[in-house]
Amino acid sequence: MKAVLYVAHGSRVEEGNQQAISFLKEVQKEIQVPIQEICFLELVEPTVEQGMTNCILKGATEIAIVPILLLTAKHAKKDIPLKIERGKQQYPKVKFSYGRPLGIDHRLIQTIYKRIIESNIPITNKSEVLLIGRGSSDPAAWRDFLEIATQLKLKFGIRKVEIAFLYGQGPQFDTYLQILKERQSEQLFIVPYLLFQGKLRQGIDRKLNETKIPQNVIICNSLGYDECVKEVVVDRVREVLNPFQLKEVVI
């Protein structure tokens, strides 16, 4: 019997965890699989290990594991696969398959633009955008994020789109803040590229308030969960469930 195990990141802010659960319950309605469980990579239970066990206790003989992560970095490449390997050793008769993060997708870029439009401040030919990512030590995450910024710029004709990270490799948000007061841009939209309301988003808001940003800087809502994000996650689930129709990564 097939099962799907959704692996959300986990947050110290309970609101963020509840957002993830509510969103994934909507995703589950689109997936015709009898066993579907939600777990968290860190900070919150059920853990990935507990999620696997829950699936097997319900009769699962095949478990498709889908990371609810924006970019392919250490969590997706190492942390979750390591847990899957341990699961395979513990449950040798169970088949495990592994999906991919949301990655670069035109629907996510559409959602970024939607967050800008939601500010109700018109975009001009002099407007600029800053995307703030969580960050990673994996340079692939930096490259993918830069590609997302480039596609946003080209698709919607925005004059300049920059990226910054809260930690890890690449341009740092703290460094960006130091020069923000001297920015000569006529209008700057800041979009946190984060799925849920958690400590990272709270930290961004706090730092921006402490910096006393100019009036021409508009802080937008985070990427969050919307219909476009839901469509991408549903596709990622279907990819791993249908290996002969769509590409799948099996470990």
Short mmCIF file of N, CA and C in Angstrom, two decimals, residues 81-186:
data_model
loop_
_atom_site.label_atom_id
_atom_site.label_comp_id
_atom_site.label_asym_id
_atom_site.label_seq_id
_atom_site.Cartn_x
_atom_site.Cartn_y
_atom_site.Cartn_z
N PRO A 81 17.77 12.60 3.18
CA PRO A 81 18.25 11.31 2.68
C PRO A 81 18.89 10.43 3.75
N LEU A 82 19.59 11.05 4.70
CA LEU A 82 20.18 10.27 5.79
C LEU A 82 19.10 9.60 6.62
N LYS A 83 18.03 10.31 6.88
CA LYS A 83 16.93 9.74 7.65
C LYS A 83 16.25 8.61 6.87
N ILE A 84 16.17 8.79 5.55
CA ILE A 84 15.57 7.74 4.73
C ILE A 84 16.44 6.48 4.75
N GLU A 85 17.75 6.65 4.67
CA GLU A 85 18.65 5.50 4.72
C GLU A 85 18.47 4.73 6.02
N ARG A 86 18.31 5.46 7.10
CA ARG A 86 18.08 4.80 8.38
C ARG A 86 16.74 4.08 8.39
N GLY A 87 15.75 4.70 7.74
CA GLY A 87 14.44 4.06 7.64
C GLY A 87 14.50 2.77 6.84
N LYS A 88 15.29 2.77 5.79
CA LYS A 88 15.44 1.57 4.96
C LYS A 88 16.09 0.43 5.75
N GLN A 89 17.02 0.79 6.63
CA GLN A 89 17.66 -0.23 7.45
C GLN A 89 16.69 -0.78 8.50
N GLN A 90 15.86 0.12 9.03
CA GLN A 90 14.92 -0.31 10.07
C GLN A 90 13.75 -1.10 9.47
N TYR A 91 13.35 -0.70 8.25
CA TYR A 91 12.21 -1.35 7.59
C TYR A 91 12.64 -1.85 6.21
N PRO A 92 13.41 -2.90 6.14
CA PRO A 92 13.99 -3.37 4.86
C PRO A 92 12.96 -3.83 3.83
N LYS A 93 11.76 -4.16 4.26
CA LYS A 93 10.73 -4.64 3.33
C LYS A 93 9.90 -3.48 2.75
N VAL A 94 10.15 -2.27 3.22
CA VAL A 94 9.40 -1.10 2.74
C VAL A 94 10.19 -0.38 1.66
N LYS A 95 9.54 -0.02 0.59
CA LYS A 95 10.17 0.73 -0.49
C LYS A 95 10.04 2.23 -0.20
N PHE A 96 11.17 2.92 -0.24
CA PHE A 96 11.18 4.37 -0.02
C PHE A 96 11.52 5.09 -1.33
N SER A 97 10.80 6.12 -1.66
CA SER A 97 11.15 6.97 -2.78
C SER A 97 11.16 8.42 -2.30
N TYR A 98 11.95 9.23 -2.96
CA TYR A 98 12.21 10.59 -2.47
C TYR A 98 11.96 11.61 -3.58
N GLY A 99 11.14 12.59 -3.28
CA GLY A 99 10.84 13.66 -4.23
C GLY A 99 11.83 14.79 -4.15
N ARG A 100 11.50 15.88 -4.79
CA ARG A 100 12.41 17.02 -4.81
C ARG A 100 11.74 18.27 -4.25
N PRO A 101 12.51 19.22 -3.78
CA PRO A 101 11.96 20.47 -3.27
C PRO A 101 11.21 21.24 -4.35
N LEU A 102 10.61 22.36 -3.98
CA LEU A 102 9.83 23.14 -4.93
C LEU A 102 10.71 23.68 -6.05
N GLY A 103 11.92 24.15 -5.71
CA GLY A 103 12.89 24.55 -6.72
C GLY A 103 12.49 25.77 -7.51
N ILE A 104 12.99 25.84 -8.74
CA ILE A 104 12.72 26.96 -9.64
C ILE A 104 11.46 26.63 -10.44
N ASP A 105 10.43 27.42 -10.28
CA ASP A 105 9.17 27.15 -10.97
C ASP A 105 8.48 28.48 -11.27
N HIS A 106 7.94 28.60 -12.47
CA HIS A 106 7.34 29.87 -12.88
C HIS A 106 6.15 30.26 -12.00
N ARG A 107 5.51 29.27 -11.40
CA ARG A 107 4.36 29.58 -10.53
C ARG A 107 4.80 30.23 -9.23
N LEU A 108 5.97 29.86 -8.73
CA LEU A 108 6.49 30.52 -7.53
C LEU A 108 6.90 31.95 -7.84
N ILE A 109 7.43 32.16 -9.02
CA ILE A 109 7.81 33.52 -9.44
C ILE A 109 6.56 34.38 -9.58
N GLN A 110 5.48 33.77 -10.04
CA GLN A 110 4.20 34.47 -10.12
C GLN A 110 3.73 34.89 -8.72
N THR A 111 3.93 34.02 -7.74
CA THR A 111 3.53 34.34 -6.37
C THR A 111 4.37 35.47 -5.80
N ILE A 112 5.66 35.52 -6.11
CA ILE A 112 6.49 36.63 -5.66
C ILE A 112 5.91 37.94 -6.18
N TYR A 113 5.59 37.96 -7.46
CA TYR A 113 5.03 39.18 -8.06
C TYR A 113 3.69 39.54 -7.41
N LYS A 114 2.91 38.52 -7.08
CA LYS A 114 1.63 38.74 -6.41
C LYS A 114 1.85 39.44 -5.07
N ARG A 115 2.89 39.04 -4.34
CA ARG A 115 3.17 39.67 -3.04
C ARG A 115 3.51 41.16 -3.22
N ILE A 116 4.19 41.47 -4.31
CA ILE A 116 4.51 42.88 -4.58
C ILE A 116 3.25 43.65 -4.89
N ILE A 117 2.39 43.09 -5.73
CA ILE A 117 1.15 43.76 -6.12
C ILE A 117 0.24 43.97 -4.92
N GLU A 118 0.26 43.03 -3.98
CA GLU A 118 -0.59 43.13 -2.78
C GLU A 118 -0.28 44.36 -1.94
N SER A 119 0.89 44.93 -2.12
CA SER A 119 1.24 46.14 -1.35
C SER A 119 0.41 47.34 -1.76
N ASN A 120 -0.27 47.24 -2.91
CA ASN A 120 -1.11 48.33 -3.45
C ASN A 120 -0.32 49.60 -3.75
N ILE A 121 0.97 49.41 -3.99
CA ILE A 121 1.82 50.53 -4.40
C ILE A 121 2.28 50.26 -5.83
N PRO A 122 1.96 51.13 -6.75
CA PRO A 122 2.27 50.87 -8.17
C PRO A 122 3.77 50.67 -8.41
N ILE A 123 4.07 49.71 -9.26
CA ILE A 123 5.45 49.48 -9.69
C ILE A 123 5.76 50.43 -10.85
N THR A 124 6.89 51.08 -10.78
CA THR A 124 7.29 51.98 -11.84
C THR A 124 8.49 51.41 -12.58
N ASN A 125 8.94 52.12 -13.62
CA ASN A 125 10.11 51.65 -14.36
C ASN A 125 11.41 51.87 -13.59
N LYS A 126 11.30 52.45 -12.39
CA LYS A 126 12.46 52.64 -11.54
C LYS A 126 12.42 51.78 -10.28
N SER A 127 11.40 50.96 -10.17
CA SER A 127 11.25 50.11 -8.99
C SER A 127 12.32 49.01 -8.96
N GLU A 128 12.73 48.66 -7.74
CA GLU A 128 13.69 47.57 -7.54
C GLU A 128 13.10 46.59 -6.52
N VAL A 129 13.65 45.36 -6.53
CA VAL A 129 13.16 44.32 -5.63
C VAL A 129 14.34 43.66 -4.94
N LEU A 130 14.17 43.36 -3.66
CA LEU A 130 15.12 42.56 -2.91
C LEU A 130 14.42 41.31 -2.42
N LEU A 131 14.92 40.14 -2.81
CA LEU A 131 14.42 38.86 -2.32
C LEU A 131 15.32 38.39 -1.18
N ILE A 132 14.72 38.06 -0.05
CA ILE A 132 15.50 37.60 1.10
C ILE A 132 15.26 36.10 1.30
N GLY A 133 16.31 35.31 1.17
CA GLY A 133 16.21 33.88 1.36
C GLY A 133 16.76 33.44 2.70
N ARG A 134 16.40 32.24 3.10
CA ARG A 134 16.86 31.69 4.37
C ARG A 134 18.37 31.53 4.39
N GLY A 135 18.91 31.00 3.30
CA GLY A 135 20.35 30.84 3.21
C GLY A 135 20.79 29.41 3.41
N SER A 136 21.98 29.12 2.91
CA SER A 136 22.53 27.77 3.00
C SER A 136 24.03 27.82 2.77
N SER A 137 24.73 26.80 3.24
CA SER A 137 26.15 26.67 2.94
C SER A 137 26.36 26.04 1.57
N ASP A 138 25.28 25.59 0.94
CA ASP A 138 25.35 24.95 -0.37
C ASP A 138 25.30 26.01 -1.47
N PRO A 139 26.34 26.13 -2.29
CA PRO A 139 26.34 27.15 -3.35
C PRO A 139 25.24 26.93 -4.37
N ALA A 140 24.71 25.72 -4.49
CA ALA A 140 23.62 25.46 -5.44
C ALA A 140 22.37 26.26 -5.06
N ALA A 141 22.14 26.43 -3.77
CA ALA A 141 20.98 27.21 -3.33
C ALA A 141 21.13 28.67 -3.75
N TRP A 142 22.34 29.18 -3.66
CA TRP A 142 22.63 30.55 -4.09
C TRP A 142 22.36 30.70 -5.59
N ARG A 143 22.86 29.75 -6.38
CA ARG A 143 22.67 29.81 -7.83
C ARG A 143 21.19 29.74 -8.21
N ASP A 144 20.46 28.84 -7.56
CA ASP A 144 19.04 28.71 -7.86
C ASP A 144 18.28 29.98 -7.49
N PHE A 145 18.62 30.57 -6.36
CA PHE A 145 17.94 31.78 -5.91
C PHE A 145 18.23 32.94 -6.86
N LEU A 146 19.45 32.99 -7.34
CA LEU A 146 19.82 34.02 -8.31
C LEU A 146 19.04 33.83 -9.61
N GLU A 147 18.83 32.59 -10.00
CA GLU A 147 18.03 32.30 -11.20
C GLU A 147 16.58 32.73 -11.01
N ILE A 148 16.04 32.51 -9.83
CA ILE A 148 14.68 32.95 -9.53
C ILE A 148 14.58 34.47 -9.66
N ALA A 149 15.57 35.18 -9.11
CA ALA A 149 15.59 36.64 -9.21
C ALA A 149 15.67 37.10 -10.66
N THR A 150 16.49 36.41 -11.44
CA THR A 150 16.64 36.77 -12.85
C THR A 150 15.34 36.56 -13.61
N GLN A 151 14.68 35.45 -13.36
CA GLN A 151 13.42 35.18 -14.04
C GLN A 151 12.33 36.18 -13.64
N LEU A 152 12.31 36.58 -12.37
CA LEU A 152 11.36 37.59 -11.92
C LEU A 152 11.60 38.91 -12.67
N LYS A 153 12.85 39.29 -12.78
CA LYS A 153 13.22 40.52 -13.46
C LYS A 153 12.78 40.50 -14.92
N LEU A 154 13.07 39.41 -15.61
CA LEU A 154 12.78 39.33 -17.04
C LEU A 154 11.28 39.18 -17.31
N LYS A 155 10.61 38.38 -16.51
CA LYS A 155 9.19 38.11 -16.75
C LYS A 155 8.33 39.35 -16.56
N PHE A 156 8.67 40.17 -15.56
CA PHE A 156 7.81 41.30 -15.23
C PHE A 156 8.46 42.66 -15.53
N GLY A 157 9.61 42.63 -16.16
CA GLY A 157 10.24 43.87 -16.59
C GLY A 157 10.66 44.77 -15.45
N ILE A 158 11.09 44.17 -14.34
CA ILE A 158 11.54 44.97 -13.19
C ILE A 158 12.98 45.42 -13.43
N ARG A 159 13.27 46.65 -13.12
CA ARG A 159 14.57 47.23 -13.45
C ARG A 159 15.72 46.48 -12.79
N LYS A 160 15.55 46.13 -11.51
CA LYS A 160 16.64 45.49 -10.79
C LYS A 160 16.07 44.58 -9.71
N VAL A 161 16.56 43.34 -9.67
CA VAL A 161 16.15 42.39 -8.63
C VAL A 161 17.42 41.83 -8.00
N GLU A 162 17.57 42.03 -6.70
CA GLU A 162 18.74 41.54 -5.98
C GLU A 162 18.32 40.46 -4.98
N ILE A 163 19.31 39.72 -4.49
CA ILE A 163 19.04 38.69 -3.49
C ILE A 163 19.93 38.92 -2.27
N ALA A 164 19.46 38.44 -1.14
CA ALA A 164 20.25 38.46 0.09
C ALA A 164 19.82 37.28 0.95
N PHE A 165 20.75 36.78 1.76
CA PHE A 165 20.47 35.64 2.62
C PHE A 165 20.61 36.01 4.09
N LEU A 166 19.87 35.30 4.91
CA LEU A 166 19.96 35.52 6.35
C LEU A 166 21.19 34.86 6.95
N TYR A 167 21.69 33.82 6.28
CA TYR A 167 22.94 33.19 6.70
C TYR A 167 23.48 32.36 5.54
N GLY A 168 24.64 31.75 5.74
CA GLY A 168 25.22 30.91 4.70
C GLY A 168 26.02 31.69 3.67
N GLN A 169 26.19 31.10 2.51
CA GLN A 169 26.96 31.72 1.44
C GLN A 169 26.12 32.74 0.68
N GLY A 170 26.83 33.62 -0.04
CA GLY A 170 26.14 34.61 -0.86
C GLY A 170 25.98 35.94 -0.14
N PRO A 171 25.38 36.92 -0.81
CA PRO A 171 25.20 38.25 -0.22
C PRO A 171 24.35 38.18 1.05
N GLN A 172 24.78 38.87 2.07
CA GLN A 172 24.13 38.79 3.38
C GLN A 172 23.15 39.94 3.61
N PHE A 173 22.03 39.61 4.22
CA PHE A 173 21.01 40.61 4.51
C PHE A 173 21.55 41.68 5.47
N ASP A 174 22.35 41.28 6.46
CA ASP A 174 22.91 42.25 7.40
C ASP A 174 23.79 43.27 6.68
N THR A 175 24.56 42.80 5.72
CA THR A 175 25.40 43.71 4.94
C THR A 175 24.54 44.65 4.11
N TYR A 176 23.47 44.12 3.54
CA TYR A 176 22.56 44.93 2.74
C TYR A 176 21.95 46.04 3.59
N LEU A 177 21.60 45.72 4.83
CA LEU A 177 21.00 46.71 5.72
C LEU A 177 21.92 47.90 5.97
N GLN A 178 23.21 47.62 6.01
CA GLN A 178 24.18 48.68 6.30
C GLN A 178 24.19 49.77 5.23
N ILE A 179 23.85 49.39 4.00
CA ILE A 179 23.89 50.38 2.92
C ILE A 179 22.49 50.82 2.50
N LEU A 180 21.47 50.28 3.17
CA LEU A 180 20.10 50.58 2.76
C LEU A 180 19.76 52.06 2.87
N LYS A 181 20.25 52.70 3.91
CA LYS A 181 19.95 54.12 4.11
C LYS A 181 20.50 55.00 2.99
N GLU A 182 21.58 54.55 2.38
CA GLU A 182 22.20 55.35 1.32
C GLU A 182 21.68 54.97 -0.07
N ARG A 183 20.75 54.03 -0.12
CA ARG A 183 20.23 53.60 -1.42
C ARG A 183 19.59 54.77 -2.15
N GLN A 184 19.86 54.84 -3.43
CA GLN A 184 19.30 55.91 -4.25
C GLN A 184 18.08 55.45 -5.06
N SER A 185 17.64 54.19 -4.83
CA SER A 185 16.50 53.69 -5.59
C SER A 185 15.25 54.48 -5.25
N GLU A 186 14.45 54.72 -6.25
CA GLU A 186 13.22 55.48 -6.05
C GLU A 186 12.21 54.67 -5.25
#
